[in-house]
């Protein structure tokens, strides 16, 4: 068995809350329990939403929580060239296409089925005439690059992966539709960067919340296309508050630092989410 390598990969778009602490502790305890490695990666490709002060805050909050990490922190914004090379490879395979639809167009398309993350792209630009694409691009119309999932699937073999809780899963990358892999203000998407980085950093077990399970189906397809190793996965349940509401930044979950400021200790935070001292495991 190769040594266990886990990671925590937050985006510095806000302060960490209990859900993040749970994910981080999950990866950290698994690695530390067996002498493996725990990596920290800053997922800051969306430069319109990420802020350096949130990055500084998350490093501080993780340390306060009692976590440490191995090696250098990888910051995605330092690696745009790696992601571009992967995009180029996908372009060569002929599995990406420019899409000129706005979010509004997609939401308004009556044919857009609802997926786990909102409306699934109905494929309007999937087979645009190359001359029309050239014309739109020459006119400077904004576009994103999408993955042609059906075409990509034809090029890929068996798309299985293992989740610790759900078992062996046959990936259904269609679930999120033709996902966006790059846009003008964010030259590569979460899906591409996370898949590439987990491979480049030698992550053997991806631990993250179960709301990202649909994304894993897409990541498995990208692994096949880019000939990347397939890690094991452990998608954990989402934490809920006392009222049963899922903890999420958008829902205004209290941040770790606001809890700290109001007198909650790191040990109390850990205990609250099932990671009691001394080894942070309940
Ligand atoms: N940056 C992503 C997030 O914060 C990471 C998800 C993952 O662990 O793959 O949701």
PDB file of N, CA and C in Angstrom, residues 5-69:
ATOM      1  N   UNK A   5      -1.856   9.825   1.613  1.00  0.00           N
ATOM      2  CA  UNK A   5      -1.711  11.273   1.450  1.00  0.00           C
ATOM      3  C   UNK A   5      -3.111  11.865   1.337  1.00  0.00           C
ATOM      4  N   UNK A   6      -3.471  12.707   2.302  1.00  0.00           N
ATOM      5  CA  UNK A   6      -4.766  13.390   2.269  1.00  0.00           C
ATOM      6  C   UNK A   6      -4.516  14.883   2.104  1.00  0.00           C
ATOM      7  N   UNK A   7      -5.593  15.615   1.923  1.00  0.00           N
ATOM      8  CA  UNK A   7      -5.417  17.069   1.771  1.00  0.00           C
ATOM      9  C   UNK A   7      -6.667  17.811   2.199  1.00  0.00           C
ATOM     10  N   UNK A   8      -6.477  19.094   2.474  1.00  0.00           N
ATOM     11  CA  UNK A   8      -7.594  20.001   2.696  1.00  0.00           C
ATOM     12  C   UNK A   8      -7.383  21.128   1.696  1.00  0.00           C
ATOM     13  N   UNK A   9      -8.461  21.491   0.980  1.00  0.00           N
ATOM     14  CA  UNK A   9      -8.292  22.401  -0.165  1.00  0.00           C
ATOM     15  C   UNK A   9      -9.304  23.546  -0.124  1.00  0.00           C
ATOM     16  N   UNK A  10      -9.186  24.418   0.850  1.00  0.00           N
ATOM     17  CA  UNK A  10     -10.185  25.491   0.965  1.00  0.00           C
ATOM     18  C   UNK A  10      -9.997  26.597  -0.066  1.00  0.00           C
ATOM     19  N   UNK A  11     -11.070  27.307  -0.350  1.00  0.00           N
ATOM     20  CA  UNK A  11     -11.012  28.499  -1.202  1.00  0.00           C
ATOM     21  C   UNK A  11     -11.089  29.724  -0.287  1.00  0.00           C
ATOM     22  N   UNK A  12     -10.152  30.649  -0.423  1.00  0.00           N
ATOM     23  CA  UNK A  12     -10.171  31.806   0.486  1.00  0.00           C
ATOM     24  C   UNK A  12     -11.185  32.867   0.060  1.00  0.00           C
ATOM     25  N   UNK A  13     -12.462  32.468   0.101  1.00  0.00           N
ATOM     26  CA  UNK A  13     -13.526  33.400  -0.288  1.00  0.00           C
ATOM     27  C   UNK A  13     -14.315  33.855   0.936  1.00  0.00           C
ATOM     28  N   UNK A  14     -13.897  33.422   2.111  1.00  0.00           N
ATOM     29  CA  UNK A  14     -14.592  33.796   3.338  1.00  0.00           C
ATOM     30  C   UNK A  14     -13.861  33.129   4.489  1.00  0.00           C
ATOM     31  N   UNK A  15     -14.408  33.272   5.682  1.00  0.00           N
ATOM     32  CA  UNK A  15     -13.773  32.651   6.844  1.00  0.00           C
ATOM     33  C   UNK A  15     -14.220  31.197   6.982  1.00  0.00           C
ATOM     34  N   UNK A  16     -13.340  30.377   7.518  1.00  0.00           N
ATOM     35  CA  UNK A  16     -13.680  28.961   7.716  1.00  0.00           C
ATOM     36  C   UNK A  16     -14.766  28.820   8.777  1.00  0.00           C
ATOM     37  N   UNK A  17     -15.672  27.871   8.564  1.00  0.00           N
ATOM     38  CA  UNK A  17     -16.700  27.572   9.566  1.00  0.00           C
ATOM     39  C   UNK A  17     -16.566  26.114  10.008  1.00  0.00           C
ATOM     40  N   UNK A  18     -17.524  25.657  10.813  1.00  0.00           N
ATOM     41  CA  UNK A  18     -17.411  24.301  11.378  1.00  0.00           C
ATOM     42  C   UNK A  18     -17.330  23.206  10.312  1.00  0.00           C
ATOM     43  N   UNK A  19     -18.025  23.421   9.203  1.00  0.00           N
ATOM     44  CA  UNK A  19     -17.989  22.422   8.129  1.00  0.00           C
ATOM     45  C   UNK A  19     -16.574  22.260   7.583  1.00  0.00           C
ATOM     46  N   UNK A  20     -15.874  23.371   7.431  1.00  0.00           N
ATOM     47  CA  UNK A  20     -14.482  23.294   6.973  1.00  0.00           C
ATOM     48  C   UNK A  20     -13.626  22.583   8.020  1.00  0.00           C
ATOM     49  N   UNK A  21     -13.871  22.934   9.288  1.00  0.00           N
ATOM     50  CA  UNK A  21     -13.079  22.315  10.358  1.00  0.00           C
ATOM     51  C   UNK A  21     -13.260  20.797  10.323  1.00  0.00           C
ATOM     52  N   UNK A  22     -14.482  20.374  10.058  1.00  0.00           N
ATOM     53  CA  UNK A  22     -14.787  18.945  10.007  1.00  0.00           C
ATOM     54  C   UNK A  22     -14.013  18.273   8.859  1.00  0.00           C
ATOM     55  N   UNK A  23     -14.034  18.898   7.689  1.00  0.00           N
ATOM     56  CA  UNK A  23     -13.300  18.349   6.535  1.00  0.00           C
ATOM     57  C   UNK A  23     -11.809  18.299   6.815  1.00  0.00           C
ATOM     58  N   UNK A  24     -11.284  19.393   7.360  1.00  0.00           N
ATOM     59  CA  UNK A  24      -9.846  19.464   7.613  1.00  0.00           C
ATOM     60  C   UNK A  24      -9.429  18.408   8.641  1.00  0.00           C
ATOM     61  N   UNK A  25     -10.223  18.294   9.707  1.00  0.00           N
ATOM     62  CA  UNK A  25      -9.894  17.306  10.748  1.00  0.00           C
ATOM     63  C   UNK A  25      -9.998  15.883  10.216  1.00  0.00           C
ATOM     64  N   UNK A  26     -10.941  15.657   9.325  1.00  0.00           N
ATOM     65  CA  UNK A  26     -11.101  14.326   8.736  1.00  0.00           C
ATOM     66  C   UNK A  26      -9.814  13.932   7.999  1.00  0.00           C
ATOM     67  N   UNK A  27      -9.349  14.817   7.121  1.00  0.00           N
ATOM     68  CA  UNK A  27      -8.127  14.518   6.371  1.00  0.00           C
ATOM     69  C   UNK A  27      -6.910  14.428   7.280  1.00  0.00           C
ATOM     70  N   UNK A  28      -6.825  15.340   8.204  1.00  0.00           N
ATOM     71  CA  UNK A  28      -5.651  15.409   9.096  1.00  0.00           C
ATOM     72  C   UNK A  28      -5.545  14.157   9.969  1.00  0.00           C
ATOM     73  N   UNK A  29      -6.652  13.773  10.621  1.00  0.00           N
ATOM     74  CA  UNK A  29      -6.586  12.628  11.543  1.00  0.00           C
ATOM     75  C   UNK A  29      -6.277  11.329  10.795  1.00  0.00           C
ATOM     76  N   UNK A  30      -6.858  11.195   9.611  1.00  0.00           N
ATOM     77  CA  UNK A  30      -6.582   9.967   8.850  1.00  0.00           C
ATOM     78  C   UNK A  30      -5.088   9.857   8.531  1.00  0.00           C
ATOM     79  N   UNK A  31      -4.497  10.983   8.093  1.00  0.00           N
ATOM     80  CA  UNK A  31      -3.076  10.945   7.742  1.00  0.00           C
ATOM     81  C   UNK A  31      -2.217  10.733   8.983  1.00  0.00           C
ATOM     82  N   UNK A  32      -2.513  11.485  10.029  1.00  0.00           N
ATOM     83  CA  UNK A  32      -1.672  11.399  11.223  1.00  0.00           C
ATOM     84  C   UNK A  32      -1.781  10.030  11.891  1.00  0.00           C
ATOM     85  N   UNK A  33      -2.938   9.404  11.787  1.00  0.00           N
ATOM     86  CA  UNK A  33      -3.140   8.103  12.447  1.00  0.00           C
ATOM     87  C   UNK A  33      -2.224   7.021  11.882  1.00  0.00           C
ATOM     88  N   UNK A  34      -1.805   7.167  10.629  1.00  0.00           N
ATOM     89  CA  UNK A  34      -1.000   6.104  10.013  1.00  0.00           C
ATOM     90  C   UNK A  34       0.365   6.612   9.535  1.00  0.00           C
ATOM     91  N   UNK A  35       0.766   7.773  10.028  1.00  0.00           N
ATOM     92  CA  UNK A  35       2.069   8.316   9.621  1.00  0.00           C
ATOM     93  C   UNK A  35       2.088   8.758   8.163  1.00  0.00           C
ATOM     94  N   UNK A  36       0.921   9.112   7.642  1.00  0.00           N
ATOM     95  CA  UNK A  36       0.862   9.585   6.251  1.00  0.00           C
ATOM     96  C   UNK A  36       1.110  11.074   6.170  1.00  0.00           C
ATOM     97  N   UNK A  37       0.798  11.643   5.015  1.00  0.00           N
ATOM     98  CA  UNK A  37       1.015  13.078   4.809  1.00  0.00           C
ATOM     99  C   UNK A  37      -0.320  13.796   4.663  1.00  0.00           C
ATOM    100  N   UNK A  38      -0.365  14.999   5.223  1.00  0.00           N
ATOM    101  CA  UNK A  38      -1.566  15.836   5.118  1.00  0.00           C
ATOM    102  C   UNK A  38      -1.145  17.134   4.436  1.00  0.00           C
ATOM    103  N   UNK A  39      -1.754  17.429   3.304  1.00  0.00           N
ATOM    104  CA  UNK A  39      -1.365  18.595   2.500  1.00  0.00           C
ATOM    105  C   UNK A  39      -2.423  19.686   2.596  1.00  0.00           C
ATOM    106  N   UNK A  40      -1.963  20.903   2.427  1.00  0.00           N
ATOM    107  CA  UNK A  40      -2.891  22.038   2.404  1.00  0.00           C
ATOM    108  C   UNK A  40      -2.750  22.730   1.053  1.00  0.00           C
ATOM    109  N   UNK A  41      -3.889  22.931   0.411  1.00  0.00           N
ATOM    110  CA  UNK A  41      -3.877  23.585  -0.905  1.00  0.00           C
ATOM    111  C   UNK A  41      -4.866  24.749  -0.887  1.00  0.00           C
ATOM    112  N   UNK A  42      -4.426  25.882  -1.358  1.00  0.00           N
ATOM    113  CA  UNK A  42      -5.296  27.056  -1.405  1.00  0.00           C
ATOM    114  C   UNK A  42      -5.903  27.129  -2.805  1.00  0.00           C
ATOM    115  N   UNK A  43      -7.217  26.981  -2.884  1.00  0.00           N
ATOM    116  CA  UNK A  43      -7.881  26.955  -4.196  1.00  0.00           C
ATOM    117  C   UNK A  43      -8.380  28.364  -4.528  1.00  0.00           C
ATOM    118  N   UNK A  44      -7.473  29.140  -5.063  1.00  0.00           N
ATOM    119  CA  UNK A  44      -7.749  30.572  -5.265  1.00  0.00           C
ATOM    120  C   UNK A  44      -7.762  30.962  -6.742  1.00  0.00           C
ATOM    121  N   UNK A  45      -8.217  30.042  -7.591  1.00  0.00           N
ATOM    122  CA  UNK A  45      -8.223  30.381  -9.019  1.00  0.00           C
ATOM    123  C   UNK A  45      -9.242  31.462  -9.358  1.00  0.00           C
ATOM    124  N   UNK A  46     -10.322  31.519  -8.596  1.00  0.00           N
ATOM    125  CA  UNK A  46     -11.326  32.539  -8.885  1.00  0.00           C
ATOM    126  C   UNK A  46     -10.891  33.846  -8.216  1.00  0.00           C
ATOM    127  N   UNK A  47     -10.059  34.562  -8.947  1.00  0.00           N
ATOM    128  CA  UNK A  47      -9.459  35.767  -8.363  1.00  0.00           C
ATOM    129  C   UNK A  47     -10.485  36.881  -8.150  1.00  0.00           C
ATOM    130  N   UNK A  48     -11.688  36.701  -8.695  1.00  0.00           N
ATOM    131  CA  UNK A  48     -12.708  37.720  -8.463  1.00  0.00           C
ATOM    132  C   UNK A  48     -13.317  37.563  -7.062  1.00  0.00           C
ATOM    133  N   UNK A  49     -13.195  36.368  -6.471  1.00  0.00           N
ATOM    134  CA  UNK A  49     -13.838  36.130  -5.169  1.00  0.00           C
ATOM    135  C   UNK A  49     -12.846  35.873  -4.039  1.00  0.00           C
ATOM    136  N   UNK A  50     -11.606  35.468  -4.393  1.00  0.00           N
ATOM    137  CA  UNK A  50     -10.639  35.117  -3.347  1.00  0.00           C
ATOM    138  C   UNK A  50      -9.918  36.359  -2.857  1.00  0.00           C
ATOM    139  N   UNK A  51      -9.600  36.380  -1.560  1.00  0.00           N
ATOM    140  CA  UNK A  51      -8.915  37.554  -1.022  1.00  0.00           C
ATOM    141  C   UNK A  51      -7.764  37.104  -0.121  1.00  0.00           C
ATOM    142  N   UNK A  52      -6.612  37.780  -0.232  1.00  0.00           N
ATOM    143  CA  UNK A  52      -5.440  37.390   0.575  1.00  0.00           C
ATOM    144  C   UNK A  52      -5.731  37.372   2.071  1.00  0.00           C
ATOM    145  N   UNK A  53      -6.604  38.274   2.528  1.00  0.00           N
ATOM    146  CA  UNK A  53      -6.858  38.277   3.982  1.00  0.00           C
ATOM    147  C   UNK A  53      -7.589  37.009   4.427  1.00  0.00           C
ATOM    148  N   UNK A  54      -8.393  36.431   3.526  1.00  0.00           N
ATOM    149  CA  UNK A  54      -9.063  35.178   3.893  1.00  0.00           C
ATOM    150  C   UNK A  54      -8.050  34.022   3.910  1.00  0.00           C
ATOM    151  N   UNK A  55      -7.064  34.097   3.025  1.00  0.00           N
ATOM    152  CA  UNK A  55      -6.029  33.057   3.021  1.00  0.00           C
ATOM    153  C   UNK A  55      -5.237  33.126   4.332  1.00  0.00           C
ATOM    154  N   UNK A  56      -4.812  34.329   4.707  1.00  0.00           N
ATOM    155  CA  UNK A  56      -4.054  34.488   5.960  1.00  0.00           C
ATOM    156  C   UNK A  56      -4.904  33.995   7.131  1.00  0.00           C
ATOM    157  N   UNK A  57      -6.199  34.322   7.093  1.00  0.00           N
ATOM    158  CA  UNK A  57      -7.087  33.941   8.199  1.00  0.00           C
ATOM    159  C   UNK A  57      -7.240  32.421   8.275  1.00  0.00           C
ATOM    160  N   UNK A  58      -7.319  31.767   7.128  1.00  0.00           N
ATOM    161  CA  UNK A  58      -7.555  30.315   7.199  1.00  0.00           C
ATOM    162  C   UNK A  58      -6.316  29.579   7.705  1.00  0.00           C
ATOM    163  N   UNK A  59      -5.133  30.079   7.367  1.00  0.00           N
ATOM    164  CA  UNK A  59      -3.914  29.453   7.890  1.00  0.00           C
ATOM    165  C   UNK A  59      -3.894  29.590   9.415  1.00  0.00           C
ATOM    166  N   UNK A  60      -4.261  30.776   9.862  1.00  0.00           N
ATOM    167  CA  UNK A  60      -4.275  31.038  11.303  1.00  0.00           C
ATOM    168  C   UNK A  60      -5.342  30.174  11.999  1.00  0.00           C
ATOM    169  N   UNK A  61      -6.520  30.082  11.390  1.00  0.00           N
ATOM    170  CA  UNK A  61      -7.606  29.301  12.009  1.00  0.00           C
ATOM    171  C   UNK A  61      -7.248  27.815  12.089  1.00  0.00           C
ATOM    172  N   UNK A  62      -6.602  27.296  11.048  1.00  0.00           N
ATOM    173  CA  UNK A  62      -6.229  25.875  11.066  1.00  0.00           C
ATOM    174  C   UNK A  62      -5.201  25.614  12.159  1.00  0.00           C
ATOM    175  N   UNK A  63      -4.232  26.527  12.284  1.00  0.00           N
ATOM    176  CA  UNK A  63      -3.214  26.369  13.333  1.00  0.00           C
ATOM    177  C   UNK A  63      -3.867  26.448  14.708  1.00  0.00           C
ATOM    178  N   UNK A  64      -4.797  27.392  14.851  1.00  0.00           N
ATOM    179  CA  UNK A  64      -5.509  27.531  16.133  1.00  0.00           C
ATOM    180  C   UNK A  64      -6.251  26.234  16.477  1.00  0.00           C
ATOM    181  N   UNK A  65      -6.786  25.618  15.443  1.00  0.00           N
ATOM    182  CA  UNK A  65      -7.526  24.372  15.634  1.00  0.00           C
ATOM    183  C   UNK A  65      -6.592  23.218  16.036  1.00  0.00           C
ATOM    184  N   UNK A  66      -5.298  23.405  15.841  1.00  0.00           N
ATOM    185  CA  UNK A  66      -4.319  22.388  16.228  1.00  0.00           C
ATOM    186  C   UNK A  66      -3.805  21.572  15.055  1.00  0.00           C
ATOM    187  N   UNK A  67      -4.085  22.029  13.831  1.00  0.00           N
ATOM    188  CA  UNK A  67      -3.672  21.255  12.659  1.00  0.00           C
ATOM    189  C   UNK A  67      -2.341  21.770  12.102  1.00  0.00           C
ATOM    190  N   UNK A  68      -1.565  20.842  11.577  1.00  0.00           N
ATOM    191  CA  UNK A  68      -0.360  21.226  10.849  1.00  0.00           C
ATOM    192  C   UNK A  68      -0.391  20.498   9.514  1.00  0.00           C
ATOM    193  N   UNK A  69       0.464  20.874   8.610  1.00  0.00           N
ATOM    194  CA  UNK A  69       0.447  20.245   7.293  1.00  0.00           C
ATOM    195  C   UNK A  69       1.867  20.019   6.813  1.00  0.00           C
TER     196      UNK A  69
END
